[in-house]
mmCIF file of C-alpha atoms and ligand atoms in Angstrom:
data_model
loop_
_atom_site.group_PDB
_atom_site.id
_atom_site.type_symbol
_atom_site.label_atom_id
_atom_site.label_comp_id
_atom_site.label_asym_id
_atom_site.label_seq_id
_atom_site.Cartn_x
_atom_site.Cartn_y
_atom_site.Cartn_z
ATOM 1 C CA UNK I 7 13.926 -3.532 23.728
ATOM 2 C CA UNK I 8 12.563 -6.798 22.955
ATOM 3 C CA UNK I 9 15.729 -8.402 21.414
ATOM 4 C CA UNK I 10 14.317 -8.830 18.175
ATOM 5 C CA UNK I 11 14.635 -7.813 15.010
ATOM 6 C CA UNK I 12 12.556 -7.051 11.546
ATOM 7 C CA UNK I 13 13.524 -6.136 8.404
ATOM 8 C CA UNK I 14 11.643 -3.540 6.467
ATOM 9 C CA UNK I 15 12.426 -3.861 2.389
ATOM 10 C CA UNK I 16 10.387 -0.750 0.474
ATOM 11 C CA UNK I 17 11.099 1.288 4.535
ATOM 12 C CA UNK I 18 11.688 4.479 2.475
ATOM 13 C CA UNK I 19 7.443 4.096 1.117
ATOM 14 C CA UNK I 20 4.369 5.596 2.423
ATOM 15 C CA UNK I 21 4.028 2.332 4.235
ATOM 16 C CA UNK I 22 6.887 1.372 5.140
ATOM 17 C CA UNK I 23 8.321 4.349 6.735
ATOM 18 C CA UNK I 24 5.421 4.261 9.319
ATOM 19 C CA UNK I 25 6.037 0.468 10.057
ATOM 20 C CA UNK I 26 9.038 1.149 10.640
ATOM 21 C CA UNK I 27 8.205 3.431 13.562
ATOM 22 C CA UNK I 28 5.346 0.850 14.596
ATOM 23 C CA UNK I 29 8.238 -1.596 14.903
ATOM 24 C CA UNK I 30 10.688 0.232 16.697
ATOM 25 C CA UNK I 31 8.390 1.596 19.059
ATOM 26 C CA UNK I 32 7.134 -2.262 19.969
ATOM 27 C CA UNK I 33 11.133 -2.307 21.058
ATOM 28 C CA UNK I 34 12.325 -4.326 18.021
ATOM 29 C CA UNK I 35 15.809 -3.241 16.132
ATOM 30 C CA UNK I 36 14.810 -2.363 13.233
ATOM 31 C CA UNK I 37 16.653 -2.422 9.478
ATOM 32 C CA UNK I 38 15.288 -0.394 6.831
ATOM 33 C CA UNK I 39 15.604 -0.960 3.065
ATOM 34 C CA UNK I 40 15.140 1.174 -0.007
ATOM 35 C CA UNK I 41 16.417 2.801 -3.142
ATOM 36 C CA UNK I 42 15.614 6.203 -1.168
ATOM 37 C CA UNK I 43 14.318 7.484 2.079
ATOM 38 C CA UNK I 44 11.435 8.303 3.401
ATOM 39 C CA UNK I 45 10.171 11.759 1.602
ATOM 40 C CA UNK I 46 8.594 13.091 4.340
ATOM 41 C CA UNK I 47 10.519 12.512 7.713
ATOM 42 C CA UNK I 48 14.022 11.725 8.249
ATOM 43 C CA UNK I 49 14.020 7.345 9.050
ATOM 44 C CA UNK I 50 13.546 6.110 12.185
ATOM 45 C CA UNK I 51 15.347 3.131 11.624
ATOM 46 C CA UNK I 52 18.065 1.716 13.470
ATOM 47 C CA UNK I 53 19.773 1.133 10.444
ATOM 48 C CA UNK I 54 19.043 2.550 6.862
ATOM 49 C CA UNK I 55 20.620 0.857 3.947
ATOM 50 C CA UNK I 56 20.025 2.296 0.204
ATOM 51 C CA UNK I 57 20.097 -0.089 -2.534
ATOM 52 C CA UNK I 58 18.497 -1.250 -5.669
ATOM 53 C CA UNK I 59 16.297 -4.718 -4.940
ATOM 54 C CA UNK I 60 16.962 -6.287 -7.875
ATOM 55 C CA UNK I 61 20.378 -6.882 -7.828
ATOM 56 C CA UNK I 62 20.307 -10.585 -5.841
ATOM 57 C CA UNK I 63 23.698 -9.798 -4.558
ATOM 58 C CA UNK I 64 22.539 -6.717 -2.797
ATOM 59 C CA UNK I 65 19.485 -8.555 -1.039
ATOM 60 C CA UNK I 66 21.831 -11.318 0.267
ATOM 61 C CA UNK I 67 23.872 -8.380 1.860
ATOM 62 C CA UNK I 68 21.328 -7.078 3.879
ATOM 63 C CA UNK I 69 19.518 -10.412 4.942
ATOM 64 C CA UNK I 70 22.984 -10.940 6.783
ATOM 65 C CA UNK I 71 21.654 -12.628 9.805
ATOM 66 C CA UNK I 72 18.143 -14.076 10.851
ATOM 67 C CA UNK I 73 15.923 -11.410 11.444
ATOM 68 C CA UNK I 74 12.737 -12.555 12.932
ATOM 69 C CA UNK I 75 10.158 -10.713 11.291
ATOM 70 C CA UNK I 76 10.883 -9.471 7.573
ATOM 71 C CA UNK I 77 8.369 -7.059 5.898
ATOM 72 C CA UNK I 78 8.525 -6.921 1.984
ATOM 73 C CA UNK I 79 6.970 -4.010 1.011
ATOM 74 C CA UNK I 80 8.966 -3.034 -2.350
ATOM 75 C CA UNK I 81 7.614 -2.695 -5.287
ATOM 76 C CA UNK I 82 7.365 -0.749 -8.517
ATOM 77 C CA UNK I 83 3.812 0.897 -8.040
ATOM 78 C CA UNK I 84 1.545 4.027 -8.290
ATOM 79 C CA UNK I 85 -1.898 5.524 -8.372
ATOM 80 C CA UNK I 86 -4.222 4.914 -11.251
ATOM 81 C CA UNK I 87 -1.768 7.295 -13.069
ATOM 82 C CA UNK I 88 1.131 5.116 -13.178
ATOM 83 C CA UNK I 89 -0.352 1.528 -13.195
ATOM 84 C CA UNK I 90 -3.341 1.969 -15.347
ATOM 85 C CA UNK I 91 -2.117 3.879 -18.527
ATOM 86 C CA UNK I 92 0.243 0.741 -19.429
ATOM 87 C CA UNK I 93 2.746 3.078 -19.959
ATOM 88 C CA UNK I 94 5.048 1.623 -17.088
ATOM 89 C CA UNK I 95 3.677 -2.255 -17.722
ATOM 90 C CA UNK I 96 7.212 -4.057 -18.644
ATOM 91 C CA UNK I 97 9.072 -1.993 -15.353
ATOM 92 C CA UNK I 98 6.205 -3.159 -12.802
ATOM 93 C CA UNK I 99 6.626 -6.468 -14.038
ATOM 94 C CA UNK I 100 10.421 -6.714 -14.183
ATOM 95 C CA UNK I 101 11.019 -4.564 -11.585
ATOM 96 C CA UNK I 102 8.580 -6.544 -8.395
ATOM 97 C CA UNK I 103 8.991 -9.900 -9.848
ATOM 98 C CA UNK I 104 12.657 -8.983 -9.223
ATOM 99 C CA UNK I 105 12.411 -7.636 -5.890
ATOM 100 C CA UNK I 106 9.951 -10.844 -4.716
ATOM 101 C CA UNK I 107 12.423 -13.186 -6.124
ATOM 102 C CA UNK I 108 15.857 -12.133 -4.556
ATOM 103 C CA UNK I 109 14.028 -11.190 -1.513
ATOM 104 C CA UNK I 110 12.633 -14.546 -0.800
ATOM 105 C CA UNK I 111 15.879 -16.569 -1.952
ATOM 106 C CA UNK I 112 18.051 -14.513 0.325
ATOM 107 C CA UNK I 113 15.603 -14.984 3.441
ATOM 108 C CA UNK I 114 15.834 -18.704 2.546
ATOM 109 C CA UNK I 115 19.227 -19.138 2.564
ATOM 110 C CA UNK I 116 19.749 -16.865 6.036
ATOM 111 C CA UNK I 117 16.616 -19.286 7.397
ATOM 112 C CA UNK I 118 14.448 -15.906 8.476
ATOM 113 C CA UNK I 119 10.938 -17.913 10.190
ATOM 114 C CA UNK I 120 8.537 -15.552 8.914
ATOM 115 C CA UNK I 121 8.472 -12.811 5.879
ATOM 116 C CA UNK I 122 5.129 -10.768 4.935
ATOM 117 C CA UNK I 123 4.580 -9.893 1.960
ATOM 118 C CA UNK I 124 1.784 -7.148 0.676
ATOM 119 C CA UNK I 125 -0.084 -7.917 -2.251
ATOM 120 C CA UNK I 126 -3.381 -5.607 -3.506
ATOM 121 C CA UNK I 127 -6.614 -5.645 -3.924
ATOM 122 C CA UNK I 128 -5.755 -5.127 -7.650
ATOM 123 C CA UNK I 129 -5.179 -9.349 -8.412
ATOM 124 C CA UNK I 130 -9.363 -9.544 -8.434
ATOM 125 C CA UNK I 131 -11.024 -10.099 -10.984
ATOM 126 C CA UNK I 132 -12.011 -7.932 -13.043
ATOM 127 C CA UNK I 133 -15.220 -9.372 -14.343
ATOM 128 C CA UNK I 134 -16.372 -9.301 -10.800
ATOM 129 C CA UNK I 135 -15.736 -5.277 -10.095
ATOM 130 C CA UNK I 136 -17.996 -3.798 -13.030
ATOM 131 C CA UNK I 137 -21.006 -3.395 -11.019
ATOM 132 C CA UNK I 138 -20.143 -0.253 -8.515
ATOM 133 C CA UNK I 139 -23.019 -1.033 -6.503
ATOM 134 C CA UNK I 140 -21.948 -4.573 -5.328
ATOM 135 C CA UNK I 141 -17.878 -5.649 -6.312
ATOM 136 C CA UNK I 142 -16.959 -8.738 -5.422
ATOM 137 C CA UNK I 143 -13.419 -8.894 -3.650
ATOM 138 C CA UNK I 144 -13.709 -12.172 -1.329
ATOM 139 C CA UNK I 145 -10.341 -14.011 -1.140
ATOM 140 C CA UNK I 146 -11.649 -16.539 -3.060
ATOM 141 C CA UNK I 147 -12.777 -14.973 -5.780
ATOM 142 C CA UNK I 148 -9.320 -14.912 -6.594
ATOM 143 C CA UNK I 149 -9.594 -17.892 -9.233
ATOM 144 C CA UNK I 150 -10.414 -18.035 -12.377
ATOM 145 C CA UNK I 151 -7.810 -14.860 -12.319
ATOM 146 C CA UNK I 152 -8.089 -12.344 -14.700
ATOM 147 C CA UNK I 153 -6.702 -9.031 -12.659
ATOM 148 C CA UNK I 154 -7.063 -5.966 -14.664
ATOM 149 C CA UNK I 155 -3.370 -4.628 -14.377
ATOM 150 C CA UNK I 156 -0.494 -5.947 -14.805
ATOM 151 C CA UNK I 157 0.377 -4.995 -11.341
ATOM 152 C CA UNK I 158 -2.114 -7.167 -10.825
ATOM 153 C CA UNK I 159 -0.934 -10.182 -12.699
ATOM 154 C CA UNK I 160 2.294 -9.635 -10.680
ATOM 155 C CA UNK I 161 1.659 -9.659 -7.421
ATOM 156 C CA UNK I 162 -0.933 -12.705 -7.966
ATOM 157 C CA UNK I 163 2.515 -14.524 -9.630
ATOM 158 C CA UNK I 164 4.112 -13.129 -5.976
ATOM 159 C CA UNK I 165 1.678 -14.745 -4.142
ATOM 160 C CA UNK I 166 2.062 -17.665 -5.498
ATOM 161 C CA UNK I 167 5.832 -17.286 -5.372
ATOM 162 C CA UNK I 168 5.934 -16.900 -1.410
ATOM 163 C CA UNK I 169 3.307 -19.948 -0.917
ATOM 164 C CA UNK I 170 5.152 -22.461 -2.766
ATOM 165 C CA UNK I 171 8.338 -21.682 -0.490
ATOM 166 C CA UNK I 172 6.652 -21.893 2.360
ATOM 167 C CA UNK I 173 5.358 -25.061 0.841
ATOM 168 C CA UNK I 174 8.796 -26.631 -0.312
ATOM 169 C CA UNK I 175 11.258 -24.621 2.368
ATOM 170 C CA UNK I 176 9.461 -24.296 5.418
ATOM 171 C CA UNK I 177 9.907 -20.535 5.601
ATOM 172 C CA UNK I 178 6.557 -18.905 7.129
ATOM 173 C CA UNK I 179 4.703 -16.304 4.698
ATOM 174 C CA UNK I 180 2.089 -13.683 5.668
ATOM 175 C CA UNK I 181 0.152 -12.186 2.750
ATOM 176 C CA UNK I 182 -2.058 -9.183 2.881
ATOM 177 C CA UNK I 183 -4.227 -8.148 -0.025
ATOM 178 C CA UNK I 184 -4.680 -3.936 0.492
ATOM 179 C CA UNK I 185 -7.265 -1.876 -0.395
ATOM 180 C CA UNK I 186 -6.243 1.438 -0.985
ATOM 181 C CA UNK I 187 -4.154 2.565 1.878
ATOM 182 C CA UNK I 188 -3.793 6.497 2.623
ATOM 183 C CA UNK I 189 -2.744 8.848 5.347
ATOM 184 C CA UNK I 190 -0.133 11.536 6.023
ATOM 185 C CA UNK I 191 3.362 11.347 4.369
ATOM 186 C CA UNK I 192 1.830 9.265 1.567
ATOM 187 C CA UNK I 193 2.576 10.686 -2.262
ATOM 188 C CA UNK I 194 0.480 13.680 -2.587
ATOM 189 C CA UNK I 195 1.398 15.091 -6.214
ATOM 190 C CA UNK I 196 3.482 14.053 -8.840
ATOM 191 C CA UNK I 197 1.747 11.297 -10.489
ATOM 192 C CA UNK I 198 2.041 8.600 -7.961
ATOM 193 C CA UNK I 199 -0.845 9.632 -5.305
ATOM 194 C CA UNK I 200 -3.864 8.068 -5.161
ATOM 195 C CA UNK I 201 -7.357 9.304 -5.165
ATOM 196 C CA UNK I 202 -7.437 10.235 -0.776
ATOM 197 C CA UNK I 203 -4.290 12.103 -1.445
ATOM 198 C CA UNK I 204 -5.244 13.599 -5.093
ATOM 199 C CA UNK I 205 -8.211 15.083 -3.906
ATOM 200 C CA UNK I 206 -7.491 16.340 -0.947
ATOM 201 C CA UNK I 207 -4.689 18.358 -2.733
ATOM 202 C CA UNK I 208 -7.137 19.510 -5.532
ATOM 203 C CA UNK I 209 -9.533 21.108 -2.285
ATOM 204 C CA UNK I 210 -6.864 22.263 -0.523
ATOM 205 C CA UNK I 211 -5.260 24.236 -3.557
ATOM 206 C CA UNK I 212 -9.040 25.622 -5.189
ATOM 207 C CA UNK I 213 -10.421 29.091 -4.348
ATOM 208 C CA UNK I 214 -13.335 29.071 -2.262
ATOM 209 C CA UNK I 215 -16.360 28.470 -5.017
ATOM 210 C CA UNK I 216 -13.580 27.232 -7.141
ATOM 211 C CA UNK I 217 -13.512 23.992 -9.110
ATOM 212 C CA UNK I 218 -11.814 20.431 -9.007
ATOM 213 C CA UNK I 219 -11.066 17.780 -11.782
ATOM 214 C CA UNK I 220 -12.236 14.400 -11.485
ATOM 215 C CA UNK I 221 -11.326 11.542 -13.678
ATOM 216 C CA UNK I 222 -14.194 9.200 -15.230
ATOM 217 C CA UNK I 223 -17.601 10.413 -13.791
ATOM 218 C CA UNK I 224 -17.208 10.003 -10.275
ATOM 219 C CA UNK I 225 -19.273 7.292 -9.581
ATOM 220 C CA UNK I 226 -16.695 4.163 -9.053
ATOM 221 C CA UNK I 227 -16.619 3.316 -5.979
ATOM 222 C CA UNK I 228 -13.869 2.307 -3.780
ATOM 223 C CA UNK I 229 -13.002 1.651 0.079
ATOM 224 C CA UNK I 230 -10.027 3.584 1.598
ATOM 225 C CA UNK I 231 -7.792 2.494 4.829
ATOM 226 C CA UNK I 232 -6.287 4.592 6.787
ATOM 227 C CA UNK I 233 -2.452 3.926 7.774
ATOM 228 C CA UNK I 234 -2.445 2.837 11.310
ATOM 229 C CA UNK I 235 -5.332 0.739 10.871
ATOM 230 C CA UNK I 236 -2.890 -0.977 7.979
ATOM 231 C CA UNK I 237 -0.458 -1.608 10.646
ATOM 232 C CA UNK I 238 -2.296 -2.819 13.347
ATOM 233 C CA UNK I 239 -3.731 -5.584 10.597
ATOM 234 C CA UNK I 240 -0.568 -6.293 9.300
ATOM 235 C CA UNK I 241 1.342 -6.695 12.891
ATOM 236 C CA UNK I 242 -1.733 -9.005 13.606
ATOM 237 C CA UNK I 243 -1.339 -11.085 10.420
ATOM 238 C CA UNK I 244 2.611 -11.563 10.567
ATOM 239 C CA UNK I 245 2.050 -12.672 14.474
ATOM 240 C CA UNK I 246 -0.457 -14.872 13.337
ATOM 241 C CA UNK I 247 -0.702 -18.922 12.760
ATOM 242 C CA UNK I 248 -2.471 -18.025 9.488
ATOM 243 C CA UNK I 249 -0.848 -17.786 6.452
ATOM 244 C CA UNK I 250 -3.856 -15.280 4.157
ATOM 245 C CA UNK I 251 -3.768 -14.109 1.516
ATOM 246 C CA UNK I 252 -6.702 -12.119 3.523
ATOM 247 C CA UNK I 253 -8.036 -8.668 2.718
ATOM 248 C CA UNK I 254 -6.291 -5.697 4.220
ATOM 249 C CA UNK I 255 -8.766 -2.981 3.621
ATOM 250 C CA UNK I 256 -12.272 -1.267 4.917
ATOM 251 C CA UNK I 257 -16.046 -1.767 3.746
ATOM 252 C CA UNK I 258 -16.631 1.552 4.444
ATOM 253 C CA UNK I 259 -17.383 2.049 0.357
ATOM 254 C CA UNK I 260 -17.603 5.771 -1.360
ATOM 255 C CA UNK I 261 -18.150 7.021 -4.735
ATOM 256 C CA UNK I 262 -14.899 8.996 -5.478
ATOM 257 C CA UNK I 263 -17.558 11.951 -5.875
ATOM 258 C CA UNK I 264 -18.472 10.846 -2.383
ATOM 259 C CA UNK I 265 -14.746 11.145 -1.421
ATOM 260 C CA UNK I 266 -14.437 14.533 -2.720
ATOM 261 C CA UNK I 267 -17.846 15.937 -0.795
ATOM 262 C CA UNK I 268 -15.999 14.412 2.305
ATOM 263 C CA UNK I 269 -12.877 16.492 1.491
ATOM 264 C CA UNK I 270 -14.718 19.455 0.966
ATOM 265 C CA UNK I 271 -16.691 19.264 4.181
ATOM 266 C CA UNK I 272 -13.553 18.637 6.297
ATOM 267 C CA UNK I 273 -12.346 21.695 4.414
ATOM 268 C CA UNK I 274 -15.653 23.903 4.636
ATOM 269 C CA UNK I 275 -14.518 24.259 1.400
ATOM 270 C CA UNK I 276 -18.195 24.400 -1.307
ATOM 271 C CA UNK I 277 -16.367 23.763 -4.999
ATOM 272 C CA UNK I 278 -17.946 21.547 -8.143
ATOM 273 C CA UNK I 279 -16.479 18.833 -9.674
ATOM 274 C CA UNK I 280 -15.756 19.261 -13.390
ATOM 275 C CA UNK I 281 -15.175 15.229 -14.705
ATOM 276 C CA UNK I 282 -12.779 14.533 -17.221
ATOM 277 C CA UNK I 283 -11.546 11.924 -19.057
ATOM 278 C CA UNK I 284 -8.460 9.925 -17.543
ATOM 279 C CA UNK I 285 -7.445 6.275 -15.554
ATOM 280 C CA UNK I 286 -10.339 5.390 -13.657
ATOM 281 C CA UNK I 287 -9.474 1.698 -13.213
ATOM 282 C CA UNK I 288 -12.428 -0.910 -12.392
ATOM 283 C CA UNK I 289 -16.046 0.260 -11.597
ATOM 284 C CA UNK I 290 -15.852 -0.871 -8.171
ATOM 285 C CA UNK I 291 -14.099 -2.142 -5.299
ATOM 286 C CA UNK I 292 -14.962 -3.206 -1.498
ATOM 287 C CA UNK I 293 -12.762 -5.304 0.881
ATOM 288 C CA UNK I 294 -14.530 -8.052 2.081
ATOM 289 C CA UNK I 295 -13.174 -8.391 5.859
ATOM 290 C CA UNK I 296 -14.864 -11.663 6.941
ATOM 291 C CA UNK I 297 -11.781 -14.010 6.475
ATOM 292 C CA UNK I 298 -10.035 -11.457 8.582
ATOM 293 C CA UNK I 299 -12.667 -10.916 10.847
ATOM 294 C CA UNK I 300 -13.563 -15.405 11.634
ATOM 295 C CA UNK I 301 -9.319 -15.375 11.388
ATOM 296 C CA UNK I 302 -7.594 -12.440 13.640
ATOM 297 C CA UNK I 303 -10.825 -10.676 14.818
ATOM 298 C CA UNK I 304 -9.746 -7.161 13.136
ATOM 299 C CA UNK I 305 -11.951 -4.771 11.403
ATOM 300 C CA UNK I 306 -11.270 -1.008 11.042
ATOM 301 C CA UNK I 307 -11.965 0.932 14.072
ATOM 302 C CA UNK I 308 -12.545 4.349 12.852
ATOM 303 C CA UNK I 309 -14.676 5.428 10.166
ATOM 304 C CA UNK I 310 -12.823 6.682 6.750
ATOM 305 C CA UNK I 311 -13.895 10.663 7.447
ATOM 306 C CA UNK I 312 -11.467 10.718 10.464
ATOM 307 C CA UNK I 313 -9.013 9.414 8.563
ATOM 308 C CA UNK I 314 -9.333 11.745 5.153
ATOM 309 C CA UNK I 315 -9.460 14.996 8.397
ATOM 310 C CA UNK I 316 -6.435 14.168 9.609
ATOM 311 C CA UNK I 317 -4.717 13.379 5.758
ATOM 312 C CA UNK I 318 -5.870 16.965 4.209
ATOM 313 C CA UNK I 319 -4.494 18.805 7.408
ATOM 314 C CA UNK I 320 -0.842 16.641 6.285
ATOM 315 C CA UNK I 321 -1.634 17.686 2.612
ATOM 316 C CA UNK I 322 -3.170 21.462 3.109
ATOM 317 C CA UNK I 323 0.129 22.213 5.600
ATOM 318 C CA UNK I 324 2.468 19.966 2.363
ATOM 319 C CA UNK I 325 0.633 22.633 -0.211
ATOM 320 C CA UNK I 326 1.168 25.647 1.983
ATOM 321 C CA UNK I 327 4.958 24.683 2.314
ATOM 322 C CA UNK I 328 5.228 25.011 -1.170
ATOM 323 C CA UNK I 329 3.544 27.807 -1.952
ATOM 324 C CA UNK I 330 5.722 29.840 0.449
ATOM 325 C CA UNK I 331 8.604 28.300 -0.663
ATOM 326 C CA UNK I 332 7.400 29.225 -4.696
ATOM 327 C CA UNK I 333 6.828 32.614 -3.327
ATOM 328 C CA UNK I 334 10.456 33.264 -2.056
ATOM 329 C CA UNK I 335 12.064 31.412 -4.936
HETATM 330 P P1 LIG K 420 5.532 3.165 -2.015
HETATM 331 O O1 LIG K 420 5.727 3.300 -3.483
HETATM 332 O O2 LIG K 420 5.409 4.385 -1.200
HETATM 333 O O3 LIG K 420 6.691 2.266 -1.407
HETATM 334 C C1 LIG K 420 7.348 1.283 -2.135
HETATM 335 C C2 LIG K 420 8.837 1.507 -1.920
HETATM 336 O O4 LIG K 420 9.553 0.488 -2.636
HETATM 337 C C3 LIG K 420 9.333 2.857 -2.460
HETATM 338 O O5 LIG K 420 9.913 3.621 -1.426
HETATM 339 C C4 LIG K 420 10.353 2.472 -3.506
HETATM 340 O O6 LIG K 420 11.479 3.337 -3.568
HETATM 341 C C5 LIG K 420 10.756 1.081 -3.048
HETATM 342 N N1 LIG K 420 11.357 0.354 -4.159
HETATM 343 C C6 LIG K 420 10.851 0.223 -5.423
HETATM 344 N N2 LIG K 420 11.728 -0.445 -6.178
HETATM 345 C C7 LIG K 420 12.801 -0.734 -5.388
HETATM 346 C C8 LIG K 420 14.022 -1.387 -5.618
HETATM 347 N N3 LIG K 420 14.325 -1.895 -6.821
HETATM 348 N N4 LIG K 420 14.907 -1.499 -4.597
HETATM 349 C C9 LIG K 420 14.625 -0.971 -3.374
HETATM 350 N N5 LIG K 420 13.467 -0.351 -3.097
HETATM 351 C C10 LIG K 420 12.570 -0.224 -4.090
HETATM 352 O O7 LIG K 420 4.250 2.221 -1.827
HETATM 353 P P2 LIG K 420 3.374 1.929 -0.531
HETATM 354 O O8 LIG K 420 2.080 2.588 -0.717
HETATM 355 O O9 LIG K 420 4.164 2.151 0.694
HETATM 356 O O10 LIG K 420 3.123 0.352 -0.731
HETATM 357 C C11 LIG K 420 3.915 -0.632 -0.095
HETATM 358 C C12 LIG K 420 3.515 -2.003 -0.632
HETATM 359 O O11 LIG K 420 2.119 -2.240 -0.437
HETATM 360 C C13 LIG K 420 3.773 -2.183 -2.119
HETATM 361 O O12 LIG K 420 4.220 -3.496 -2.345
HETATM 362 C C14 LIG K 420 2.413 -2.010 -2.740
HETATM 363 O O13 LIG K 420 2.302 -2.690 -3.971
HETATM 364 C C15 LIG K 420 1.518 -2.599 -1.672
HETATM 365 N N6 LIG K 420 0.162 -2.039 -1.738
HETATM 366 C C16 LIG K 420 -0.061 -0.752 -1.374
HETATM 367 C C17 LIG K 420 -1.334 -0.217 -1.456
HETATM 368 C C18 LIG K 420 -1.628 1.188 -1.061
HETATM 369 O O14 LIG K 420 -2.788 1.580 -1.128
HETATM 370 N N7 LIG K 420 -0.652 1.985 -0.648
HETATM 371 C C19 LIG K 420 -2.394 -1.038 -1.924
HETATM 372 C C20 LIG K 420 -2.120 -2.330 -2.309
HETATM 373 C C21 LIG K 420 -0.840 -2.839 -2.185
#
């Protein structure tokens, strides 16, 4: 044990159930903090405590001392599905803003040093993301804003939130901008996964010579990260004299068509792709690691098919679970 101690908010997510166990194997006590846990795997946490985010009274009850790291990873979110439709606009708006707000105010008051705080790729402009071939995601690109979700427009406000206190209260932030983050124990079905997950469940579920559904034609392109590279880049960040926002992603960039030829290869799986209409979101996105690289000398250290291998293994085992389960039902 190293005799310190982190606070995970949003430890029952894809994310933050596998910090968690980053964190505790570094040796550091570890408090978890979600409306649910983890899906997947029963918590590793030290200590698990359910609860809703928003309510400011519950936050202040579980920043009860001064932890030394804190890791804010709530938030109302989901794959193109959920945030793009504009169906769920008003709850990822109310619901973050919330979280950010009571979060910060009750790591104020308990003096915590340092909090993190994950923002997305999603606050870029959109204006700069139509051409697939060549997005523009640098940090500062940022301004003039015109994200092209409201998830977007929130976690830009967040941002901004967690820079002015450590601006007018002293209190160390750490913001990473992801791109696309995926690996096993992530959503997989449901509404919620994202395109790693959703395709390697459409490829693990078709009939050889079968066929998958793609939203939009195929050709956006997009960068995907796998988890522990996420964590290693966020430790680094957190630990770090610099404050970000940086990029949190890979420039490995694929056409999601490109994505699901990887899936089928890692598969040996030959299927076609049948597009049809649905939430594609922006044309394209890349991370753009040099801040990160001049700043904490990170950059992805595998390349994305090792990653997507070891996610559709997680997601053809999830799919085989089920259908034996179905079966018995
Ligand atoms: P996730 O949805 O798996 O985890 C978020 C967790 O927050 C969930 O377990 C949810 O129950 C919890 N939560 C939501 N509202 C809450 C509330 N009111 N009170 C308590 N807990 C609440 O998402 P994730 O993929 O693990 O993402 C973690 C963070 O990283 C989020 O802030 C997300 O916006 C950000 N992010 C993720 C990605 C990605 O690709 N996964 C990309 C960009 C940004």
């Amino acid at each position: 044990m190293t005799g310190k101690t982190a606070l995970v908010s949003g430890a029952g997510g894809f994310i933050g159930s596998h910090l968690v166990r980053r964190l505790l194997a570094e040796g550091l006590w570890v408090r978890g903090v979600d409306l649910k846990f983890p899906e997947f795997s029963s918590t590793a946490a030290d200590d698990f405590v359910i609860g809703d985010l928003r309510d400011p009274g519950f936050c202040r009850s579980i920043v009860d001392r001064r932890f030394d790291e804190v890791y804010q990873l709530a938030a109302d979110m989901g794959g193109a599905g959920y945030i793009f439709t504009g169906e769920h606009d008003a709850d990822v708006m109310h619901n973050s803003a919330s979280i950010n707000l009571n979060m910060l105010e009750a790591c104020r008051r308990r003096a915590v040093p340092r909090i993190f705080y994950s923002s997305s790729a999603c606050i870029y402009p959109l204006h700069n993301q139509e051409d697939p071939d060549n997005p523009n995601c640098a940090e500062a690109s940022a301004y003039p804003a015109a994200p092209d979700s409201e998830y977007g427009w929130e976690k830009l406000f967040s941002e901004r939130l967690y820079l002015s206190y450590q601006r007018n209260h002293g209190i160390l932030v750490r913001i990473a901008r992801y791109h696309n983050i995926f690996g096993p124990e992530g959503a997989w079905q449901g509404g919620k996964e994202k395109a790693p997950a959703a395709v390697c469940r459409k490829v693990a579920l078709a009939p050889p010579g079968g066929e998958i559904e793609i939203w939009g034609d195929g050709n956006q392109t997009r960068s995907f990260l796998f988890i522990d590279e996420c964590l290693e880049a966020t430790l680094r960040l957190t630990r770090s004299d610099f404050s970000g926002p940086v990029n949190i992603g890979s420039e490995e960039m694929v056409t999601i068509n490109g994505l699901a030829g990887m899936a089928m290869r890692i598969a040996g799986k030959q299927l076609s792709i049948r597009h049809i209409p649905g939430p594609t979101g922006v044309r394209g996105r890349n991370s753009d690691n040099r801040l990160i690289r001049e700043k904490l000398g990170w950059a992805p250290s595998r390349p994305l098919e090792a990653g997507l291998a070891a996610t559709y293994r997680w997601i053809e085992q999830q799919a085989r679970r089920n259908e034996r389960v179905r079966q018995a039902a």
